[in-house]
Amino acid sequence: MAKDKGLTPQSQDFNEWYNEVVLKADLVDYGPVRGTMVVKPYGYAIWENIQRELDRMFKETGHQNAYFPLFIPISFLQKEAEHVEGFAPELAIVTQAGGETLEEPLAVRPTSETIIGHMWAKWIRTYRDLPQLLNQWNSVVRWELRTKLFLRTTEFLWQEGHTAHATQEEAEEEARRMAGVYATVLRDWCAIPGWEGPKTESEKFAGAVYSISYEAMMRDGKALQSCTSHYLGQNFARAFDIQFQDKDQQNKYVHTTSWGFTTRVVGAIVMTHGDDKGLILPPRLAPIQVVIVPIYKAETREQVLPATERLYQELKAAGIRVHLDDRDQYSPGYKFNEWELKGVPLRLELGPRDVEAGTAVLASRLGGKETVPLSELPGLLPARLEQFQRDLYQRALEFRDAHTWAVDSYDEFKEKVEQGFVKAFHCGDAACEKQIKAETTATTRCIPYDEPEAHGSCIRCGKPSAYGQRILFAKAY
């Protein structure tokens, strides 16, 4: 089937399959500058649906949207040493503008902790100015050496949340809350199962006290970090002198967080759910949930098209994102292939015999066909779409669990990490962690919250485990 659509089978070359799908399904195209991408309307519609849900949840948790400048004085980045060291290789720097050399070079925004910290130092005076709960929708630039559409590009779209709090407890609660918001969207909307938990010290965000991530498994067994939430402590507060007078009349530094969710999740949806026919989209995010394909010849055209138009209007009125493909220049078979490639969850086929019988053929992108009375479709399809959403998540969960192993020997670790995720004990030593990466190309992904307490010896060096549980390793994008 992949060959029929001009797609490389996943089993033959997963990376090539992915590149072909995102291009042929009209999600994205290459930009003229190396490493950039043009998100096409179909791909952007998926991002808009994600964005809409996230924005709703942000506002429900008290956050407000704002916008900060694209250009950041290089001196701002240099104020937090660990932060600038982490981003230095990825920075794009502007040194000339308006035909003149700038007195101070400007970084094109890689993230906004520094410029927001600068503004908070002006805005925050007392405990009454706290908490600051801000979010912005924007794009950032990180000059990647190895790029991949959606997953790792020079410029990408995201949201970045930034908050400031009077106490460590409030800030840590915020970091966990927003990680939970992300996990809800990934599970319930993207149908992507994953493991949530803090990163190891060597894998955390540059400048953070700790980072929380959601690690998802793609269908080639590799991990994709799907979002992150960071507790920044007082690191940026001290760097930018963000102080407030507390109720006890003492001046104190604020505690800050930051958290982000990017368009790489569109790529995650493709790689978690897609098959050799192309995309499979979760109904809650699909730009088109149901496509209607009329089947007719010249002599039955006037019999079929009015019936499909009526059905289209009824489904639209029922709140379903529906599309009527009444293009004359393409055969029904061509249309079936195209909408399968684009991952539309449900397809309705309607020919002259169906019109006479008052029925339609309902085909699921997950497989299977049935004949359904036309009169029942407006009431039936919302429930079918929700069932599709649940089935898609369950399918991904079963795949993930079937490709995850708890291991106790380094030889088994090396074998299994080629096929998926591995849970193993680790000593917590960054040098040992670095050696594992050098020897296997696998990295620590997170310390899962839901992993039971356990004790054992480090998978590589044999020293006692530092975490009181197994931690997650995988090869990653």
Coordinates of C-alpha atoms in Angstrom, one line a residue:
M1 CA 0.0 0.0 0.0
A2 CA 2.9 2.4 0.8
K3 CA 4.2 1.8 -2.7
D4 CA 0.8 2.6 -4.2
K5 CA 0.9 6.0 -2.5
G6 CA 4.6 6.6 -3.4
L7 CA 5.6 6.1 0.2
T8 CA 8.6 4.2 1.5
P9 CA 7.3 1.6 4.0
Q10 CA 8.1 2.4 7.7
S11 CA 9.8 -1.0 8.1
Q12 CA 12.2 -0.1 5.2
D13 CA 13.2 3.4 6.2
F14 CA 11.2 5.2 8.9
N15 CA 13.0 8.5 8.4
E16 CA 12.3 8.5 4.7
W17 CA 8.7 7.5 5.3
Y18 CA 8.3 10.4 7.7
N19 CA 9.8 13.0 5.3
E20 CA 7.6 11.8 2.5
V21 CA 4.4 11.8 4.6
V22 CA 4.7 15.3 6.0
L23 CA 5.4 16.6 2.5
K24 CA 2.9 14.6 0.5
A25 CA 0.1 15.1 3.0
D26 CA 0.5 18.9 2.6
L27 CA 1.6 19.6 6.2
V28 CA 4.8 21.4 5.5
D29 CA 7.4 22.3 2.9
Y30 CA 11.1 23.3 3.1
G31 CA 11.8 27.0 3.5
P32 CA 14.4 28.8 1.3
V33 CA 16.9 29.2 4.3
R34 CA 18.6 26.0 5.5
G35 CA 16.7 24.5 8.3
T36 CA 13.5 26.5 8.0
M37 CA 10.0 25.2 7.1
V38 CA 6.8 26.6 5.7
V39 CA 3.8 25.2 7.6
K40 CA 1.1 24.8 5.0
P41 CA -2.6 25.3 5.8
Y42 CA -3.4 21.7 6.6
G43 CA -0.5 21.4 9.0
Y44 CA -1.2 24.8 10.5
A45 CA -4.8 23.8 11.1
I46 CA -3.6 20.9 13.3
W47 CA -1.3 23.4 15.2
E48 CA -4.3 25.8 15.6
N49 CA -6.4 23.1 17.2
I50 CA -3.6 22.3 19.6
Q51 CA -3.0 26.0 20.3
R52 CA -6.7 26.6 20.9
E53 CA -6.9 23.9 23.6
L54 CA -3.7 24.9 25.3
D55 CA -4.7 28.6 25.3
R56 CA -8.0 27.8 26.9
M57 CA -6.3 25.7 29.6
F58 CA -3.7 28.5 30.2
K59 CA -6.3 31.1 30.8
E60 CA -8.3 28.7 33.0
T61 CA -5.3 28.5 35.2
G62 CA -4.9 32.2 35.5
H63 CA -2.3 33.0 32.8
Q64 CA -2.4 36.0 30.5
N65 CA -1.0 36.3 27.0
A66 CA 1.7 39.0 26.3
Y67 CA 4.4 39.6 23.8
F68 CA 8.1 40.4 24.2
P69 CA 10.6 41.5 21.5
L70 CA 12.3 39.2 19.0
F71 CA 15.7 40.9 19.5
I72 CA 17.5 40.4 22.8
P73 CA 20.7 42.4 23.8
I74 CA 23.5 39.9 23.9
S75 CA 24.4 41.2 27.4
F76 CA 21.1 39.9 28.7
L77 CA 22.0 36.3 27.7
Q78 CA 25.5 36.7 29.3
K79 CA 24.0 37.5 32.7
E80 CA 23.1 33.9 33.5
A81 CA 26.2 31.9 32.8
E82 CA 24.7 28.4 32.5
H83 CA 21.9 29.7 30.3
V84 CA 24.2 31.4 27.8
E85 CA 26.6 28.4 27.7
G86 CA 23.7 26.1 26.9
F87 CA 22.4 28.3 24.0
A88 CA 25.7 29.8 22.7
P89 CA 26.1 27.2 19.8
E90 CA 22.6 27.8 18.6
L91 CA 22.4 31.6 18.7
A92 CA 21.8 33.8 15.6
I93 CA 23.4 37.2 16.2
V94 CA 22.6 40.5 14.5
T95 CA 25.6 42.8 14.3
Q96 CA 24.5 45.2 11.6
A97 CA 21.2 47.1 11.0
G98 CA 20.2 50.2 9.1
G99 CA 23.6 50.1 7.3
E100 CA 25.5 50.5 10.5
T101 CA 27.4 48.3 12.9
L102 CA 25.4 47.9 16.2
E103 CA 27.0 49.1 19.4
E104 CA 25.8 45.9 21.0
P105 CA 25.0 42.7 19.1
L106 CA 21.5 41.4 19.3
A107 CA 20.5 37.7 19.6
V108 CA 17.4 36.6 17.7
R109 CA 15.2 35.2 20.4
P110 CA 16.2 31.5 21.3
T111 CA 13.8 31.7 24.3
S112 CA 12.7 34.7 26.5
E113 CA 13.7 34.1 30.1
T114 CA 16.3 36.9 29.9
I115 CA 14.2 39.7 28.4
I116 CA 11.2 38.8 30.6
G117 CA 13.5 38.9 33.6
H118 CA 14.7 42.3 32.6
M119 CA 11.1 43.6 32.4
W120 CA 10.1 41.9 35.7
A121 CA 12.9 43.8 37.4
K122 CA 11.0 47.0 36.4
W123 CA 7.5 45.7 37.1
I124 CA 7.8 43.8 40.4
R125 CA 8.1 45.9 43.6
T126 CA 6.1 44.1 46.3
Y127 CA 4.4 40.8 47.1
R128 CA 1.2 42.4 45.7
D129 CA 2.8 42.3 42.2
L130 CA 3.0 38.5 42.5
P131 CA 2.5 36.0 41.0
Q132 CA 3.2 37.0 37.5
L133 CA 1.6 34.5 35.2
L134 CA 2.5 35.2 31.5
N135 CA 2.4 33.3 28.3
Q136 CA 3.4 34.2 24.8
W137 CA 2.8 32.6 21.4
N138 CA 5.7 33.3 19.1
S139 CA 8.6 31.8 17.1
V140 CA 12.2 31.3 18.2
V141 CA 15.4 30.7 16.4
R142 CA 18.0 28.1 17.3
W143 CA 20.7 27.5 14.7
E144 CA 20.5 23.7 14.5
L145 CA 23.2 21.7 12.7
R146 CA 21.0 18.8 11.9
T147 CA 17.4 19.6 11.0
K148 CA 14.2 17.7 10.4
L149 CA 10.8 19.1 9.5
F150 CA 8.7 19.9 12.6
L151 CA 11.1 18.0 14.9
R152 CA 14.2 20.2 14.8
T153 CA 14.2 23.4 12.7
T154 CA 16.1 26.6 12.8
E155 CA 12.9 28.6 13.5
F156 CA 9.8 27.0 15.1
L157 CA 6.5 28.0 16.5
W158 CA 5.7 27.5 20.2
Q159 CA 4.3 29.0 23.3
E160 CA 6.5 29.9 26.2
G161 CA 5.1 30.4 29.6
H162 CA 6.9 32.4 32.2
T163 CA 5.9 32.9 35.9
A164 CA 7.3 34.6 38.9
H165 CA 6.4 33.7 42.5
A166 CA 7.0 34.8 46.1
T167 CA 8.0 31.3 47.3
Q168 CA 9.8 28.2 46.1
E169 CA 6.7 26.1 46.9
E170 CA 4.4 28.2 44.7
A171 CA 6.9 28.1 41.8
E172 CA 7.4 24.4 42.0
E173 CA 3.7 23.8 42.2
E174 CA 3.4 25.9 39.0
A175 CA 6.0 24.0 37.2
R176 CA 4.3 20.7 38.0
R177 CA 0.8 22.1 37.2
M178 CA 1.9 23.2 33.7
A179 CA 3.6 19.9 33.0
G180 CA 0.3 18.4 33.9
V181 CA -1.6 20.6 31.5
Y182 CA 0.8 19.5 28.7
A183 CA 0.4 15.8 29.7
T184 CA -3.4 16.2 29.5
V185 CA -3.3 17.7 26.0
L186 CA -0.8 15.1 24.8
R187 CA -2.8 12.2 26.1
D188 CA -6.4 13.4 25.6
W189 CA -6.1 15.5 22.4
C190 CA -3.0 14.1 20.6
A191 CA -3.7 10.5 21.8
I192 CA 0.0 10.2 22.6
P193 CA 0.9 8.1 25.7
G194 CA 4.2 9.0 27.5
W195 CA 6.2 9.1 30.7
E196 CA 6.2 12.3 32.7
G197 CA 9.0 13.1 35.1
P198 CA 12.0 15.2 35.9
K199 CA 15.1 15.1 33.7
T200 CA 18.5 14.1 35.0
E201 CA 20.9 16.9 35.9
S202 CA 22.8 16.6 32.7
E203 CA 19.7 16.7 30.5
K204 CA 17.9 19.6 32.2
F205 CA 17.3 23.0 30.6
A206 CA 20.2 25.4 30.7
G207 CA 19.7 27.6 33.8
A208 CA 17.0 25.5 35.5
V209 CA 17.1 23.9 38.9
Y210 CA 15.3 21.0 37.3
S211 CA 13.2 20.3 34.3
I212 CA 10.1 18.1 33.8
S213 CA 9.4 16.4 30.5
Y214 CA 6.9 14.2 28.7
E215 CA 8.7 11.4 26.8
A216 CA 6.7 9.8 24.0
M217 CA 7.6 6.8 21.8
M218 CA 7.5 7.0 18.1
R219 CA 6.7 4.0 15.9
D220 CA 10.4 3.4 15.2
G221 CA 11.0 2.9 19.0
K222 CA 12.8 6.3 19.5
A223 CA 11.8 8.9 22.1
L224 CA 10.6 12.4 21.4
Q225 CA 10.7 15.0 24.2
S226 CA 7.2 16.4 23.6
C227 CA 7.3 19.3 26.0
T228 CA 9.2 20.7 29.1
S229 CA 8.4 22.6 32.2
H230 CA 11.2 24.1 34.3
Y231 CA 11.6 25.3 37.8
L232 CA 14.3 28.0 37.5
G233 CA 14.7 28.8 41.2
Q234 CA 16.2 32.2 41.8
N235 CA 18.8 31.9 39.1
F236 CA 17.3 34.4 36.7
A237 CA 16.0 36.5 39.6
R238 CA 19.5 37.0 40.9
A239 CA 20.9 37.6 37.4
F240 CA 18.4 40.3 36.7
D241 CA 17.9 41.6 40.2
I242 CA 14.2 40.7 40.4
Q243 CA 13.4 41.5 44.0
F244 CA 10.2 42.3 45.9
Q245 CA 9.3 43.5 49.4
D246 CA 7.5 40.7 51.2
K247 CA 4.9 41.0 53.9
D248 CA 7.6 40.9 56.5
Q249 CA 9.2 44.1 54.9
Q250 CA 12.2 42.1 53.7
N251 CA 13.5 42.3 50.2
K252 CA 13.6 38.9 48.5
Y253 CA 14.3 37.4 45.1
V254 CA 11.4 35.9 43.2
H255 CA 11.3 32.2 42.2
T256 CA 10.5 31.7 38.5
T257 CA 9.4 29.0 36.1
S258 CA 9.2 28.6 32.3
W259 CA 7.5 26.0 30.1
G260 CA 7.1 25.4 26.4
F261 CA 5.2 23.4 23.8
T262 CA 6.1 23.5 20.2
T263 CA 5.1 22.5 16.6
R264 CA 7.3 19.5 17.0
V265 CA 4.2 17.9 18.5
V266 CA 2.7 17.9 15.0
G267 CA 5.7 15.6 14.0
A268 CA 5.1 13.5 17.1
I269 CA 1.4 12.9 16.0
V270 CA 2.7 11.8 12.6
M271 CA 5.3 9.4 14.0
T272 CA 3.1 8.0 16.8
H273 CA 0.1 7.2 14.8
G274 CA 1.0 7.0 11.1
D275 CA 1.2 3.9 9.0
D276 CA 2.2 2.8 5.5
K277 CA -0.9 4.6 4.1
G278 CA 0.1 7.9 5.6
L279 CA -1.2 10.0 8.5
I280 CA -3.7 8.9 11.1
L281 CA -5.0 12.0 12.9
P282 CA -6.7 12.1 16.3
P283 CA -10.3 13.3 15.7
R284 CA -10.1 16.0 18.4
L285 CA -7.2 17.7 16.4
A286 CA -8.0 16.6 12.8
P287 CA -8.8 19.6 10.6
I288 CA -11.3 17.3 8.8
Q289 CA -12.9 14.7 11.0
V290 CA -15.2 13.2 8.3
V291 CA -14.9 13.4 4.5
I292 CA -17.8 12.6 2.2
V293 CA -16.9 11.1 -1.1
P294 CA -19.7 10.9 -3.7
I295 CA -19.6 8.0 -6.1
Y296 CA -21.4 8.6 -9.4
K297 CA -21.3 8.5 -13.2
A298 CA -22.5 11.2 -15.5
E299 CA -26.0 9.8 -15.6
T300 CA -26.3 9.6 -11.7
R301 CA -24.5 12.8 -10.8
E302 CA -27.7 14.8 -10.2
Q303 CA -29.0 12.0 -8.1
V304 CA -26.0 11.7 -5.8
L305 CA -24.6 15.2 -5.4
P306 CA -27.7 16.8 -3.9
A307 CA -27.9 14.0 -1.3
T308 CA -24.2 14.4 -0.3
E309 CA -24.7 18.2 0.0
R310 CA -27.7 17.6 2.3
L311 CA -25.6 15.2 4.4
Y312 CA -22.7 17.7 4.5
Q313 CA -25.0 20.4 5.9
E314 CA -26.5 18.1 8.5
L315 CA -23.1 17.0 9.7
K316 CA -21.8 20.5 9.8
A317 CA -24.9 21.6 11.8
A318 CA -24.1 18.7 14.2
G319 CA -20.7 20.3 15.0
I320 CA -18.6 17.9 12.9
R321 CA -15.6 19.2 10.9
V322 CA -16.7 17.7 7.6
H323 CA -15.5 18.1 4.0
L324 CA -17.4 17.2 0.9
D325 CA -15.0 16.1 -1.9
D326 CA -17.1 16.8 -5.0
R327 CA -14.2 17.3 -7.3
D328 CA -15.1 16.0 -10.8
Q329 CA -11.5 15.6 -12.0
Y330 CA -10.6 12.7 -9.7
S331 CA -11.9 9.2 -9.3
P332 CA -13.3 7.9 -6.0
G333 CA -10.3 5.6 -5.6
Y334 CA -7.9 8.6 -6.0
K335 CA -9.9 10.4 -3.3
F336 CA -9.9 7.5 -1.0
N337 CA -6.1 7.3 -1.2
E338 CA -5.6 11.0 -0.8
W339 CA -7.8 11.2 2.4
E340 CA -6.1 8.1 3.8
L341 CA -2.8 9.8 3.2
K342 CA -4.0 12.9 5.0
G343 CA -5.2 10.9 8.0
V344 CA -8.9 11.8 8.0
P345 CA -10.5 9.6 10.7
L346 CA -13.8 8.7 9.0
R347 CA -14.9 8.5 5.4
L348 CA -18.5 8.4 4.1
E349 CA -19.0 6.9 0.6
L350 CA -22.3 7.6 -1.1
G351 CA -23.4 6.2 -4.5
P352 CA -26.7 6.0 -6.3
R353 CA -27.7 2.7 -4.7
D354 CA -26.9 4.2 -1.2
V355 CA -29.1 7.2 -2.0
E356 CA -32.0 4.9 -3.0
A357 CA -31.5 2.9 0.2
G358 CA -31.0 5.9 2.4
T359 CA -27.6 4.6 3.6
A360 CA -23.9 5.4 3.3
V361 CA -20.8 3.3 3.7
L362 CA -18.8 4.4 6.8
A363 CA -15.0 3.6 6.5
S364 CA -12.6 4.1 9.4
R365 CA -9.0 5.1 8.9
L366 CA -8.2 2.5 11.5
G367 CA -9.8 -0.2 9.3
G368 CA -13.3 -1.6 8.7
K369 CA -16.4 -0.6 6.8
E370 CA -20.1 -0.7 7.6
T371 CA -23.4 0.5 6.1
V372 CA -25.2 3.1 8.2
P373 CA -28.6 4.8 7.6
L374 CA -28.2 8.4 6.5
S375 CA -30.7 9.6 9.2
E376 CA -28.6 8.2 12.0
L377 CA -25.2 9.7 10.9
P378 CA -25.6 13.2 12.6
G379 CA -26.3 11.5 16.0
L380 CA -23.9 8.6 15.5
L381 CA -20.7 10.1 14.2
P382 CA -19.7 12.2 17.3
A383 CA -19.7 9.0 19.4
R384 CA -17.7 7.2 16.6
L385 CA -15.1 10.0 16.6
E386 CA -14.7 9.7 20.3
Q387 CA -14.3 6.0 20.0
F388 CA -11.7 6.5 17.3
Q389 CA -9.8 8.8 19.6
R390 CA -9.8 6.2 22.4
D391 CA -8.8 3.4 20.1
L392 CA -6.0 5.5 18.7
Y393 CA -4.6 6.2 22.1
Q394 CA -5.0 2.5 23.2
R395 CA -3.2 1.4 20.0
A396 CA -0.3 3.7 20.8
L397 CA -0.2 2.7 24.4
E398 CA 0.0 -1.0 23.6
F399 CA 2.8 -0.3 21.1
R400 CA 4.7 1.7 23.7
D401 CA 4.3 -1.0 26.4
A402 CA 5.3 -3.8 24.0
H403 CA 8.5 -1.9 23.2
T404 CA 9.6 -1.1 26.7
W405 CA 11.7 -3.3 28.9
A406 CA 13.1 -3.3 32.4
V407 CA 16.7 -4.6 32.2
D408 CA 19.4 -5.5 34.7
S409 CA 22.5 -6.1 32.6
Y410 CA 24.4 -3.8 30.3
D411 CA 24.4 -6.4 27.5
E412 CA 20.6 -6.6 27.6
F413 CA 20.4 -2.8 27.8
K414 CA 22.4 -2.5 24.6
E415 CA 20.2 -5.0 22.8
K416 CA 16.8 -3.6 23.9
V417 CA 17.6 0.1 23.5
E418 CA 17.9 -0.6 19.8
Q419 CA 14.2 -1.6 19.8
G420 CA 12.6 0.8 22.1
F421 CA 12.6 2.2 25.7
V422 CA 14.6 0.8 28.5
K423 CA 14.0 1.2 32.3
A424 CA 17.2 0.6 34.3
F425 CA 19.0 1.7 37.5
H426 CA 21.6 4.4 37.3
C427 CA 24.2 5.8 39.6
G428 CA 23.4 9.4 38.8
D429 CA 27.0 10.2 37.8
A430 CA 27.1 12.5 34.8
A431 CA 30.3 10.9 33.5
C432 CA 28.7 7.5 33.6
E433 CA 25.6 8.9 31.8
K434 CA 27.9 10.4 29.2
Q435 CA 29.7 7.1 28.7
I436 CA 26.4 5.3 28.1
K437 CA 25.5 7.8 25.4
A438 CA 28.9 7.4 23.8
E439 CA 28.6 3.6 23.8
T440 CA 25.0 3.2 22.8
T441 CA 23.8 6.6 21.6
A442 CA 21.0 6.3 24.2
T443 CA 20.3 9.0 26.7
T444 CA 18.3 9.3 29.9
R445 CA 14.9 10.6 29.1
C446 CA 13.3 11.2 32.5
I447 CA 12.8 9.9 36.0
P448 CA 9.2 8.7 35.6
Y449 CA 6.7 9.8 38.3
D450 CA 4.7 6.5 38.1
E451 CA 7.7 4.2 38.4
P452 CA 7.6 2.2 41.6
E453 CA 10.3 2.5 44.3
A454 CA 13.1 0.1 43.7
H455 CA 16.8 -0.2 44.4
G456 CA 19.6 -1.8 42.4
S457 CA 23.0 -1.4 40.8
C458 CA 23.8 1.0 38.0
I459 CA 23.3 -0.6 34.6
R460 CA 26.8 0.3 33.5
C461 CA 29.2 0.9 36.4
G462 CA 27.5 -1.2 39.1
K463 CA 27.4 1.5 41.8
P464 CA 24.1 1.9 43.8
S465 CA 21.2 3.6 42.1
A466 CA 20.9 7.3 42.9
Y467 CA 17.2 7.6 42.2
G468 CA 15.4 4.9 44.3
Q469 CA 13.7 3.7 41.1
R470 CA 14.5 2.7 37.5
I471 CA 14.8 5.6 35.1
L472 CA 14.0 5.8 31.4
F473 CA 16.6 5.5 28.6
A474 CA 16.1 5.6 24.9
K475 CA 17.5 6.8 21.6
A476 CA 15.9 10.0 20.8
Y477 CA 15.1 12.6 18.1

